[in-house]
PDB file of C-alpha atoms and ligand atoms in Angstrom:
ATOM      1  CA  UNK A   1      18.080 -22.227  26.864  1.00  0.00           C
ATOM      2  CA  UNK A   2      14.739 -24.087  27.027  1.00  0.00           C
ATOM      3  CA  UNK A   3      11.328 -22.924  25.882  1.00  0.00           C
ATOM      4  CA  UNK A   4       9.713 -24.244  29.081  1.00  0.00           C
ATOM      5  CA  UNK A   5      12.110 -22.381  31.392  1.00  0.00           C
ATOM      6  CA  UNK A   6      11.688 -19.078  29.537  1.00  0.00           C
ATOM      7  CA  UNK A   7       7.889 -19.450  29.463  1.00  0.00           C
ATOM      8  CA  UNK A   8       7.878 -20.133  33.204  1.00  0.00           C
ATOM      9  CA  UNK A   9       9.668 -16.879  34.013  1.00  0.00           C
ATOM     10  CA  UNK A  10       7.648 -14.822  31.520  1.00  0.00           C
ATOM     11  CA  UNK A  11       4.306 -16.184  32.789  1.00  0.00           C
ATOM     12  CA  UNK A  12       5.165 -14.731  36.201  1.00  0.00           C
ATOM     13  CA  UNK A  13       5.986 -11.327  34.702  1.00  0.00           C
ATOM     14  CA  UNK A  14       2.785 -11.315  32.654  1.00  0.00           C
ATOM     15  CA  UNK A  15       0.793 -12.387  35.709  1.00  0.00           C
ATOM     16  CA  UNK A  16       2.177  -9.352  37.529  1.00  0.00           C
ATOM     17  CA  UNK A  17       0.989  -7.141  34.643  1.00  0.00           C
ATOM     18  CA  UNK A  18       4.474  -6.366  33.294  1.00  0.00           C
ATOM     19  CA  UNK A  19       5.043  -5.489  29.624  1.00  0.00           C
ATOM     20  CA  UNK A  20       7.569  -7.517  27.640  1.00  0.00           C
ATOM     21  CA  UNK A  21       9.848  -6.144  24.928  1.00  0.00           C
ATOM     22  CA  UNK A  22      11.612  -8.591  22.612  1.00  0.00           C
ATOM     23  CA  UNK A  23      14.749  -8.294  20.459  1.00  0.00           C
ATOM     24  CA  UNK A  24      15.397 -11.358  18.257  1.00  0.00           C
ATOM     25  CA  UNK A  25      18.990 -11.706  17.011  1.00  0.00           C
ATOM     26  CA  UNK A  26      21.492 -14.203  15.659  1.00  0.00           C
ATOM     27  CA  UNK A  27      24.156 -13.064  18.118  1.00  0.00           C
ATOM     28  CA  UNK A  28      27.704 -11.721  17.625  1.00  0.00           C
ATOM     29  CA  UNK A  29      26.123  -8.599  19.031  1.00  0.00           C
ATOM     30  CA  UNK A  30      27.267  -5.069  18.187  1.00  0.00           C
ATOM     31  CA  UNK A  31      26.002  -1.516  18.889  1.00  0.00           C
ATOM     32  CA  UNK A  32      23.288  -1.954  16.206  1.00  0.00           C
ATOM     33  CA  UNK A  33      21.748  -4.733  18.289  1.00  0.00           C
ATOM     34  CA  UNK A  34      22.326  -2.668  21.461  1.00  0.00           C
ATOM     35  CA  UNK A  35      20.265   0.183  19.977  1.00  0.00           C
ATOM     36  CA  UNK A  36      17.301  -2.207  19.665  1.00  0.00           C
ATOM     37  CA  UNK A  37      17.808  -3.313  23.276  1.00  0.00           C
ATOM     38  CA  UNK A  38      17.966   0.331  24.397  1.00  0.00           C
ATOM     39  CA  UNK A  39      14.647   1.033  22.661  1.00  0.00           C
ATOM     40  CA  UNK A  40      13.099  -2.071  24.243  1.00  0.00           C
ATOM     41  CA  UNK A  41      14.503  -1.101  27.651  1.00  0.00           C
ATOM     42  CA  UNK A  42      12.967   2.372  27.414  1.00  0.00           C
ATOM     43  CA  UNK A  43       9.478   1.119  26.519  1.00  0.00           C
ATOM     44  CA  UNK A  44       8.945  -2.139  28.464  1.00  0.00           C
ATOM     45  CA  UNK A  45       9.160  -3.553  31.986  1.00  0.00           C
ATOM     46  CA  UNK A  46      10.984  -6.725  30.939  1.00  0.00           C
ATOM     47  CA  UNK A  47      13.419  -7.079  28.008  1.00  0.00           C
ATOM     48  CA  UNK A  48      14.060 -10.427  26.348  1.00  0.00           C
ATOM     49  CA  UNK A  49      16.745 -10.961  23.704  1.00  0.00           C
ATOM     50  CA  UNK A  50      17.097 -14.194  21.774  1.00  0.00           C
ATOM     51  CA  UNK A  51      20.279 -15.465  20.169  1.00  0.00           C
ATOM     52  CA  UNK A  52      19.545 -18.156  17.634  1.00  0.00           C
ATOM     53  CA  UNK A  53      21.348 -18.789  14.361  1.00  0.00           C
ATOM     54  CA  UNK A  54      18.261 -20.097  12.620  1.00  0.00           C
ATOM     55  CA  UNK A  55      19.164 -22.898  10.178  1.00  0.00           C
ATOM     56  CA  UNK A  56      15.829 -22.456   8.378  1.00  0.00           C
ATOM     57  CA  UNK A  57      16.788 -19.055   6.987  1.00  0.00           C
ATOM     58  CA  UNK A  58      20.129 -20.144   5.477  1.00  0.00           C
ATOM     59  CA  UNK A  59      20.379 -21.576   1.971  1.00  0.00           C
ATOM     60  CA  UNK A  60      22.449 -24.735   1.344  1.00  0.00           C
ATOM     61  CA  UNK A  61      25.517 -22.815   0.105  1.00  0.00           C
ATOM     62  CA  UNK A  62      25.322 -20.049   2.721  1.00  0.00           C
ATOM     63  CA  UNK A  63      27.304 -19.335   5.890  1.00  0.00           C
ATOM     64  CA  UNK A  64      25.305 -21.229   8.574  1.00  0.00           C
ATOM     65  CA  UNK A  65      28.342 -23.164   9.835  1.00  0.00           C
ATOM     66  CA  UNK A  66      30.770 -20.256   9.722  1.00  0.00           C
ATOM     67  CA  UNK A  67      28.370 -17.614  11.112  1.00  0.00           C
ATOM     68  CA  UNK A  68      30.343 -15.819  13.866  1.00  0.00           C
ATOM     69  CA  UNK A  69      29.498 -16.728  17.462  1.00  0.00           C
ATOM     70  CA  UNK A  70      30.595 -15.232  20.816  1.00  0.00           C
ATOM     71  CA  UNK A  71      28.181 -16.046  23.621  1.00  0.00           C
ATOM     72  CA  UNK A  72      30.427 -14.580  26.351  1.00  0.00           C
ATOM     73  CA  UNK A  73      30.760 -11.238  24.582  1.00  0.00           C
ATOM     74  CA  UNK A  74      27.055 -11.278  23.695  1.00  0.00           C
ATOM     75  CA  UNK A  75      26.016 -11.846  27.317  1.00  0.00           C
ATOM     76  CA  UNK A  76      28.190  -8.911  28.437  1.00  0.00           C
ATOM     77  CA  UNK A  77      26.735  -6.582  25.776  1.00  0.00           C
ATOM     78  CA  UNK A  78      23.160  -7.640  26.569  1.00  0.00           C
ATOM     79  CA  UNK A  79      23.678  -7.160  30.289  1.00  0.00           C
ATOM     80  CA  UNK A  80      25.212  -3.743  29.704  1.00  0.00           C
ATOM     81  CA  UNK A  81      22.149  -2.806  27.607  1.00  0.00           C
ATOM     82  CA  UNK A  82      19.825  -3.793  30.448  1.00  0.00           C
ATOM     83  CA  UNK A  83      18.445  -7.004  28.948  1.00  0.00           C
ATOM     84  CA  UNK A  84      16.702  -9.100  31.628  1.00  0.00           C
ATOM     85  CA  UNK A  85      16.543 -12.465  29.891  1.00  0.00           C
ATOM     86  CA  UNK A  86      18.773 -13.922  27.206  1.00  0.00           C
ATOM     87  CA  UNK A  87      17.129 -16.835  25.387  1.00  0.00           C
ATOM     88  CA  UNK A  88      19.717 -19.058  23.682  1.00  0.00           C
ATOM     89  CA  UNK A  89      18.019 -22.224  22.470  1.00  0.00           C
ATOM     90  CA  UNK A  90      19.761 -25.023  20.575  1.00  0.00           C
ATOM     91  CA  UNK A  91      18.606 -26.001  17.097  1.00  0.00           C
ATOM     92  CA  UNK A  92      17.034 -29.178  18.519  1.00  0.00           C
ATOM     93  CA  UNK A  93      15.196 -27.192  21.185  1.00  0.00           C
ATOM     94  CA  UNK A  94      13.661 -25.025  18.461  1.00  0.00           C
ATOM     95  CA  UNK A  95      13.198 -27.763  15.855  1.00  0.00           C
ATOM     96  CA  UNK A  96      13.011 -31.155  17.642  1.00  0.00           C
ATOM     97  CA  UNK A  97      11.245 -32.727  14.654  1.00  0.00           C
ATOM     98  CA  UNK A  98      11.313 -32.262  10.922  1.00  0.00           C
ATOM     99  CA  UNK A  99       9.803 -28.825  10.186  1.00  0.00           C
ATOM    100  CA  UNK A 100       6.397 -29.393   8.594  1.00  0.00           C
ATOM    101  CA  UNK A 101       4.815 -26.003   9.239  1.00  0.00           C
ATOM    102  CA  UNK A 102       6.297 -22.852   7.758  1.00  0.00           C
ATOM    103  CA  UNK A 103       5.083 -19.286   7.299  1.00  0.00           C
ATOM    104  CA  UNK A 104       5.198 -17.751   3.827  1.00  0.00           C
ATOM    105  CA  UNK A 105       4.581 -14.045   3.233  1.00  0.00           C
ATOM    106  CA  UNK A 106       3.917 -13.410  -0.438  1.00  0.00           C
ATOM    107  CA  UNK A 107       4.582 -10.147  -2.283  1.00  0.00           C
ATOM    108  CA  UNK A 108       7.029  -8.182  -0.195  1.00  0.00           C
ATOM    109  CA  UNK A 109       9.259 -11.239   0.385  1.00  0.00           C
ATOM    110  CA  UNK A 110       9.696 -11.994  -3.308  1.00  0.00           C
ATOM    111  CA  UNK A 111      12.028  -9.411  -4.929  1.00  0.00           C
ATOM    112  CA  UNK A 112      15.637  -8.519  -4.001  1.00  0.00           C
ATOM    113  CA  UNK A 113      16.718 -10.660  -1.010  1.00  0.00           C
ATOM    114  CA  UNK A 114      13.881 -13.072  -1.829  1.00  0.00           C
ATOM    115  CA  UNK A 115      15.192 -13.559  -5.357  1.00  0.00           C
ATOM    116  CA  UNK A 116      18.818 -14.106  -4.327  1.00  0.00           C
ATOM    117  CA  UNK A 117      17.876 -16.186  -1.256  1.00  0.00           C
ATOM    118  CA  UNK A 118      14.674 -18.037  -2.225  1.00  0.00           C
ATOM    119  CA  UNK A 119      14.005 -19.796   1.121  1.00  0.00           C
ATOM    120  CA  UNK A 120      15.334 -17.029   3.361  1.00  0.00           C
ATOM    121  CA  UNK A 121      12.158 -15.128   4.270  1.00  0.00           C
ATOM    122  CA  UNK A 122      10.115 -18.302   4.873  1.00  0.00           C
ATOM    123  CA  UNK A 123      12.793 -19.221   7.413  1.00  0.00           C
ATOM    124  CA  UNK A 124      12.672 -15.748   8.972  1.00  0.00           C
ATOM    125  CA  UNK A 125       8.849 -15.602   9.098  1.00  0.00           C
ATOM    126  CA  UNK A 126       8.672 -19.090  10.591  1.00  0.00           C
ATOM    127  CA  UNK A 127      11.245 -18.506  13.333  1.00  0.00           C
ATOM    128  CA  UNK A 128       9.843 -15.068  14.206  1.00  0.00           C
ATOM    129  CA  UNK A 129       6.334 -16.553  14.510  1.00  0.00           C
ATOM    130  CA  UNK A 130       7.720 -19.295  16.711  1.00  0.00           C
ATOM    131  CA  UNK A 131       9.708 -16.861  18.874  1.00  0.00           C
ATOM    132  CA  UNK A 132       6.626 -14.632  19.248  1.00  0.00           C
ATOM    133  CA  UNK A 133       4.661 -17.717  20.384  1.00  0.00           C
ATOM    134  CA  UNK A 134       7.374 -18.565  22.913  1.00  0.00           C
ATOM    135  CA  UNK A 135       8.019 -15.058  24.271  1.00  0.00           C
ATOM    136  CA  UNK A 136       4.574 -13.459  23.877  1.00  0.00           C
ATOM    137  CA  UNK A 137       6.020  -9.938  23.632  1.00  0.00           C
ATOM    138  CA  UNK A 138       3.974  -6.721  23.712  1.00  0.00           C
ATOM    139  CA  UNK A 139       6.538  -5.111  21.413  1.00  0.00           C
ATOM    140  CA  UNK A 140       9.275  -6.536  19.180  1.00  0.00           C
ATOM    141  CA  UNK A 141      12.229  -4.544  17.849  1.00  0.00           C
ATOM    142  CA  UNK A 142      13.757  -4.952  14.389  1.00  0.00           C
ATOM    143  CA  UNK A 143      16.448  -2.935  12.609  1.00  0.00           C
ATOM    144  CA  UNK A 144      15.851  -0.972   9.419  1.00  0.00           C
ATOM    145  CA  UNK A 145      19.257  -2.350   8.419  1.00  0.00           C
ATOM    146  CA  UNK A 146      17.294  -5.405   7.210  1.00  0.00           C
ATOM    147  CA  UNK A 147      14.568  -3.295   5.666  1.00  0.00           C
ATOM    148  CA  UNK A 148      12.904  -6.024   3.628  1.00  0.00           C
ATOM    149  CA  UNK A 149      12.878  -8.319   6.658  1.00  0.00           C
ATOM    150  CA  UNK A 150      11.158  -5.570   8.667  1.00  0.00           C
ATOM    151  CA  UNK A 151       8.546  -5.234   5.897  1.00  0.00           C
ATOM    152  CA  UNK A 152       8.002  -9.014   5.830  1.00  0.00           C
ATOM    153  CA  UNK A 153       7.536  -9.146   9.619  1.00  0.00           C
ATOM    154  CA  UNK A 154       5.129  -6.174   9.574  1.00  0.00           C
ATOM    155  CA  UNK A 155       3.064  -7.805   6.809  1.00  0.00           C
ATOM    156  CA  UNK A 156       2.983 -11.136   8.656  1.00  0.00           C
ATOM    157  CA  UNK A 157       1.912  -9.535  11.954  1.00  0.00           C
ATOM    158  CA  UNK A 158      -0.875  -7.664  10.155  1.00  0.00           C
ATOM    159  CA  UNK A 159      -2.085 -10.665   8.158  1.00  0.00           C
ATOM    160  CA  UNK A 160      -2.075 -13.070  11.114  1.00  0.00           C
ATOM    161  CA  UNK A 161      -3.353 -10.519  13.671  1.00  0.00           C
ATOM    162  CA  UNK A 162      -0.407 -11.351  15.911  1.00  0.00           C
ATOM    163  CA  UNK A 163      -0.774  -9.438  19.192  1.00  0.00           C
ATOM    164  CA  UNK A 164       2.560  -7.646  19.030  1.00  0.00           C
ATOM    165  CA  UNK A 165       3.622  -4.140  18.060  1.00  0.00           C
ATOM    166  CA  UNK A 166       6.536  -4.180  15.605  1.00  0.00           C
ATOM    167  CA  UNK A 167       8.989  -1.333  16.206  1.00  0.00           C
ATOM    168  CA  UNK A 168      11.506  -0.440  13.462  1.00  0.00           C
ATOM    169  CA  UNK A 169      14.831   1.084  14.599  1.00  0.00           C
ATOM    170  CA  UNK A 170      17.278   3.224  12.586  1.00  0.00           C
ATOM    171  CA  UNK A 171      20.456   1.687  11.169  1.00  0.00           C
ATOM    172  CA  UNK A 172      23.589   2.170  13.270  1.00  0.00           C
ATOM    173  CA  UNK A 173      26.741   2.828  11.214  1.00  0.00           C
ATOM    174  CA  UNK A 174      30.458   3.166  11.668  1.00  0.00           C
ATOM    175  CA  UNK A 175      31.867   6.676  11.205  1.00  0.00           C
ATOM    176  CA  UNK A 176      32.718   5.924   7.546  1.00  0.00           C
ATOM    177  CA  UNK A 177      29.095   4.965   6.775  1.00  0.00           C
ATOM    178  CA  UNK A 178      29.392   1.165   6.834  1.00  0.00           C
ATOM    179  CA  UNK A 179      26.293  -0.276   8.519  1.00  0.00           C
ATOM    180  CA  UNK A 180      27.227  -2.428  11.506  1.00  0.00           C
ATOM    181  CA  UNK A 181      26.692  -6.124  10.824  1.00  0.00           C
ATOM    182  CA  UNK A 182      27.862  -9.367  12.365  1.00  0.00           C
ATOM    183  CA  UNK A 183      28.989 -10.347   8.856  1.00  0.00           C
ATOM    184  CA  UNK A 184      31.460  -7.424   8.748  1.00  0.00           C
ATOM    185  CA  UNK A 185      33.681  -9.832  10.726  1.00  0.00           C
ATOM    186  CA  UNK A 186      34.311 -11.692   7.446  1.00  0.00           C
ATOM    187  CA  UNK A 187      35.963  -8.639   5.845  1.00  0.00           C
ATOM    188  CA  UNK A 188      39.741  -8.520   5.387  1.00  0.00           C
ATOM    189  CA  UNK A 189      41.300  -5.115   6.212  1.00  0.00           C
ATOM    190  CA  UNK A 190      41.358  -4.268   2.479  1.00  0.00           C
ATOM    191  CA  UNK A 191      37.720  -5.270   2.044  1.00  0.00           C
ATOM    192  CA  UNK A 192      36.748  -3.340   5.169  1.00  0.00           C
ATOM    193  CA  UNK A 193      38.401  -0.232   3.712  1.00  0.00           C
ATOM    194  CA  UNK A 194      36.421  -0.677   0.489  1.00  0.00           C
ATOM    195  CA  UNK A 195      33.072  -1.601   2.079  1.00  0.00           C
ATOM    196  CA  UNK A 196      31.818   1.988   2.723  1.00  0.00           C
ATOM    197  CA  UNK A 197      31.125   1.958  -1.041  1.00  0.00           C
ATOM    198  CA  UNK A 198      27.847   0.216  -0.116  1.00  0.00           C
ATOM    199  CA  UNK A 199      26.569   3.249   1.772  1.00  0.00           C
ATOM    200  CA  UNK A 200      28.178   5.649  -0.722  1.00  0.00           C
ATOM    201  CA  UNK A 201      26.255   3.884  -3.509  1.00  0.00           C
ATOM    202  CA  UNK A 202      22.946   4.537  -1.743  1.00  0.00           C
ATOM    203  CA  UNK A 203      23.882   8.179  -1.226  1.00  0.00           C
ATOM    204  CA  UNK A 204      24.647   8.449  -4.945  1.00  0.00           C
ATOM    205  CA  UNK A 205      21.152   7.089  -5.633  1.00  0.00           C
ATOM    206  CA  UNK A 206      19.626   9.621  -3.263  1.00  0.00           C
ATOM    207  CA  UNK A 207      21.586  12.456  -4.913  1.00  0.00           C
ATOM    208  CA  UNK A 208      20.271  11.343  -8.314  1.00  0.00           C
ATOM    209  CA  UNK A 209      16.679  11.581  -7.020  1.00  0.00           C
ATOM    210  CA  UNK A 210      17.291  14.908  -5.311  1.00  0.00           C
ATOM    211  CA  UNK A 211      18.853  16.112  -8.580  1.00  0.00           C
ATOM    212  CA  UNK A 212      15.565  15.391 -10.336  1.00  0.00           C
ATOM    213  CA  UNK A 213      15.841  11.789 -11.577  1.00  0.00           C
ATOM    214  CA  UNK A 214      12.381  10.203 -11.736  1.00  0.00           C
ATOM    215  CA  UNK A 215      13.309   7.048 -13.653  1.00  0.00           C
ATOM    216  CA  UNK A 216      13.912   3.956 -11.501  1.00  0.00           C
ATOM    217  CA  UNK A 217      16.470   2.701 -14.042  1.00  0.00           C
ATOM    218  CA  UNK A 218      18.501   5.879 -13.808  1.00  0.00           C
ATOM    219  CA  UNK A 219      18.588   5.726  -9.998  1.00  0.00           C
ATOM    220  CA  UNK A 220      19.363   2.005 -10.035  1.00  0.00           C
ATOM    221  CA  UNK A 221      22.305   2.714 -12.378  1.00  0.00           C
ATOM    222  CA  UNK A 222      23.571   5.529 -10.133  1.00  0.00           C
ATOM    223  CA  UNK A 223      23.656   3.097  -7.179  1.00  0.00           C
ATOM    224  CA  UNK A 224      25.181   0.248  -9.170  1.00  0.00           C
ATOM    225  CA  UNK A 225      27.913   2.439 -10.683  1.00  0.00           C
ATOM    226  CA  UNK A 226      29.501   3.112  -7.277  1.00  0.00           C
ATOM    227  CA  UNK A 227      29.781  -0.606  -6.457  1.00  0.00           C
ATOM    228  CA  UNK A 228      30.986  -1.427  -9.971  1.00  0.00           C
ATOM    229  CA  UNK A 229      33.740   1.189  -9.605  1.00  0.00           C
ATOM    230  CA  UNK A 230      35.022  -0.610  -6.492  1.00  0.00           C
ATOM    231  CA  UNK A 231      37.353  -3.475  -7.523  1.00  0.00           C
ATOM    232  CA  UNK A 232      36.766  -5.482  -4.303  1.00  0.00           C
ATOM    233  CA  UNK A 233      32.971  -5.229  -4.519  1.00  0.00           C
ATOM    234  CA  UNK A 234      30.670  -7.397  -6.601  1.00  0.00           C
ATOM    235  CA  UNK A 235      27.130  -6.116  -7.054  1.00  0.00           C
ATOM    236  CA  UNK A 236      24.258  -8.476  -6.304  1.00  0.00           C
ATOM    237  CA  UNK A 237      21.407  -5.998  -6.753  1.00  0.00           C
ATOM    238  CA  UNK A 238      20.695  -2.281  -6.655  1.00  0.00           C
ATOM    239  CA  UNK A 239      17.088  -1.135  -6.498  1.00  0.00           C
ATOM    240  CA  UNK A 240      14.659   1.637  -5.688  1.00  0.00           C
ATOM    241  CA  UNK A 241      11.217   0.547  -4.476  1.00  0.00           C
ATOM    242  CA  UNK A 242       8.137   1.870  -2.739  1.00  0.00           C
ATOM    243  CA  UNK A 243       9.009   1.586   0.962  1.00  0.00           C
ATOM    244  CA  UNK A 244       5.735  -0.133   1.880  1.00  0.00           C
ATOM    245  CA  UNK A 245       4.842  -2.363  -1.094  1.00  0.00           C
ATOM    246  CA  UNK A 246       8.335  -2.996  -2.524  1.00  0.00           C
ATOM    247  CA  UNK A 247       6.851  -2.324  -5.962  1.00  0.00           C
ATOM    248  CA  UNK A 248       8.760  -0.011  -8.323  1.00  0.00           C
ATOM    249  CA  UNK A 249       6.907   3.259  -9.000  1.00  0.00           C
ATOM    250  CA  UNK A 250       7.650   4.702 -12.456  1.00  0.00           C
ATOM    251  CA  UNK A 251       8.002   7.660 -12.366  1.00  0.00           C
ATOM    252  CA  UNK A 252       9.427   7.582  -8.847  1.00  0.00           C
ATOM    253  CA  UNK A 253       7.220   9.162  -6.198  1.00  0.00           C
ATOM    254  CA  UNK A 254       6.204   8.866  -2.562  1.00  0.00           C
ATOM    255  CA  UNK A 255       8.164   7.156   0.202  1.00  0.00           C
ATOM    256  CA  UNK A 256      10.990   5.329  -1.523  1.00  0.00           C
ATOM    257  CA  UNK A 257      13.658   2.940  -0.290  1.00  0.00           C
ATOM    258  CA  UNK A 258      16.974   2.491  -2.068  1.00  0.00           C
ATOM    259  CA  UNK A 259      18.461  -0.950  -1.447  1.00  0.00           C
ATOM    260  CA  UNK A 260      21.737  -2.580  -2.351  1.00  0.00           C
ATOM    261  CA  UNK A 261      23.448  -5.933  -1.841  1.00  0.00           C
ATOM    262  CA  UNK A 262      27.080  -6.599  -2.729  1.00  0.00           C
ATOM    263  CA  UNK A 263      29.745  -9.140  -2.015  1.00  0.00           C
ATOM    264  CA  UNK A 264      33.104  -8.138  -0.591  1.00  0.00           C
ATOM    265  CA  UNK A 265      35.112 -11.350  -0.440  1.00  0.00           C
ATOM    266  CA  UNK A 266      33.266 -13.785   1.842  1.00  0.00           C
ATOM    267  CA  UNK A 267      30.892 -11.119   3.147  1.00  0.00           C
ATOM    268  CA  UNK A 268      27.565 -10.389   1.513  1.00  0.00           C
ATOM    269  CA  UNK A 269      26.633  -6.901   2.675  1.00  0.00           C
ATOM    270  CA  UNK A 270      23.190  -5.278   2.450  1.00  0.00           C
ATOM    271  CA  UNK A 271      22.129  -1.728   3.177  1.00  0.00           C
ATOM    272  CA  UNK A 272      19.310   0.690   2.389  1.00  0.00           C
ATOM    273  CA  UNK A 273      18.302   4.344   2.595  1.00  0.00           C
ATOM    274  CA  UNK A 274      14.957   6.172   2.613  1.00  0.00           C
ATOM    275  CA  UNK A 275      14.109   9.031   0.224  1.00  0.00           C
ATOM    276  CA  UNK A 276      10.875  11.021   0.006  1.00  0.00           C
ATOM    277  CA  UNK A 277       9.681  12.312  -3.364  1.00  0.00           C
ATOM    278  CA  UNK A 278       6.681  14.550  -3.875  1.00  0.00           C
ATOM    279  CA  UNK A 279       4.846  16.464  -1.142  1.00  0.00           C
ATOM    280  CA  UNK A 280       7.201  15.268   1.609  1.00  0.00           C
ATOM    281  CA  UNK A 281      10.284  16.419  -0.340  1.00  0.00           C
ATOM    282  CA  UNK A 282       8.560  19.686  -1.290  1.00  0.00           C
ATOM    283  CA  UNK A 283       7.839  20.476   2.355  1.00  0.00           C
ATOM    284  CA  UNK A 284      11.421  19.626   3.316  1.00  0.00           C
ATOM    285  CA  UNK A 285      12.714  21.988   0.646  1.00  0.00           C
ATOM    286  CA  UNK A 286      10.349  24.690   1.903  1.00  0.00           C
ATOM    287  CA  UNK A 287      12.010  24.409   5.297  1.00  0.00           C
ATOM    288  CA  UNK A 288      15.423  25.051   3.748  1.00  0.00           C
ATOM    289  CA  UNK A 289      18.532  22.826   3.931  1.00  0.00           C
TER     290      UNK A 289
HETATM  291  P1  LIG B 301      20.843 -10.245  13.166  1.00  0.00           P
HETATM  292  O1  LIG B 301      21.540 -10.671  14.420  1.00  0.00           O
HETATM  293  O2  LIG B 301      21.759  -9.836  12.072  1.00  0.00           O
HETATM  294  O3  LIG B 301      19.774 -11.219  12.742  1.00  0.00           O
HETATM  295  O4  LIG B 301      20.063  -8.911  13.544  1.00  0.00           O
HETATM  296  C1  LIG B 301      19.156  -8.874  14.622  1.00  0.00           C
HETATM  297  C2  LIG B 301      18.399  -7.566  14.584  1.00  0.00           C
HETATM  298  O5  LIG B 301      19.322  -6.485  14.710  1.00  0.00           O
HETATM  299  C3  LIG B 301      17.645  -7.359  13.265  1.00  0.00           C
HETATM  300  O6  LIG B 301      16.379  -6.767  13.534  1.00  0.00           O
HETATM  301  C4  LIG B 301      18.548  -6.427  12.529  1.00  0.00           C
HETATM  302  O7  LIG B 301      17.882  -5.626  11.572  1.00  0.00           O
HETATM  303  C5  LIG B 301      19.102  -5.574  13.648  1.00  0.00           C
HETATM  304  N1  LIG B 301      20.364  -4.948  13.247  1.00  0.00           N
HETATM  305  C6  LIG B 301      21.454  -5.558  12.722  1.00  0.00           C
HETATM  306  N2  LIG B 301      22.398  -4.655  12.416  1.00  0.00           N
HETATM  307  C7  LIG B 301      21.888  -3.438  12.731  1.00  0.00           C
HETATM  308  C8  LIG B 301      22.358  -2.076  12.628  1.00  0.00           C
HETATM  309  N3  LIG B 301      23.574  -1.800  12.136  1.00  0.00           N
HETATM  310  N4  LIG B 301      21.554  -1.092  13.058  1.00  0.00           N
HETATM  311  C9  LIG B 301      20.321  -1.351  13.556  1.00  0.00           C
HETATM  312  N5  LIG B 301      19.812  -2.598  13.672  1.00  0.00           N
HETATM  313  C10 LIG B 301      20.575  -3.621  13.261  1.00  0.00           C
END
């Protein structure tokens, strides 16, 4: 739970030439988190997971106080996944003084999540920088589930020449398509039954592109329509962007990402899906279905 204690152990591992893999989380762990730990376990000598509900990345009206917590369950899941060290600092351990230094990543952090949650990505970039400085990982694992966050972290690591390899991991879903998320715990049974509309909306967007749509507006409407048809869902945004720059190509081409955010009761759910248009799609079609 202290920075000094963790550093002490990790210095020994580094001194012995061991590689360190790092999985930062906010806890209430589920198989999506476990998939990141599995990847870290396979590629590193020592695996560190952090559990820290970072106040800096929550807006004033967001769910910082109600964010679900279960340290006992988390420890069991992490142990099962082969994690060596679980770092669980308090807020005062991480931020003993007023925070005067923050990290801002312009561009990719600004649309979508950045628009709805204006201070969110500064909080993420700052805590990830700080955790990297504490852990000193060779590799760090992030889920594609939070695709814009992954893009922000990649940009930051490139811009600041941080000595860490960022590894993106595929989204783990329930059988009905709902992406696993700690915030799914907020869903009532009725909302849970309706929530697969989020993934269905993205698939509708992908079908529109595969059916020949090249207008971002048309694809955005195809995604939005599925959420709007679901009485328990309230759309925040639906978008199609270039997967690297987060700019909107018009006409649509290249490596695209479809993204959606919607509220189901108390839960704000986000999800995304990749689609290739152009040479990549053409070669896939050439290979048959
Ligand atoms: P969180 O605890 O929500 O901050 O997430 C910690 C890490 O786990 C982030 O890199 C997330 O993108 C990743 N993650 C969360 N849910 C999933 C999922 N369903 N599949 C894959 N990775 C996930």
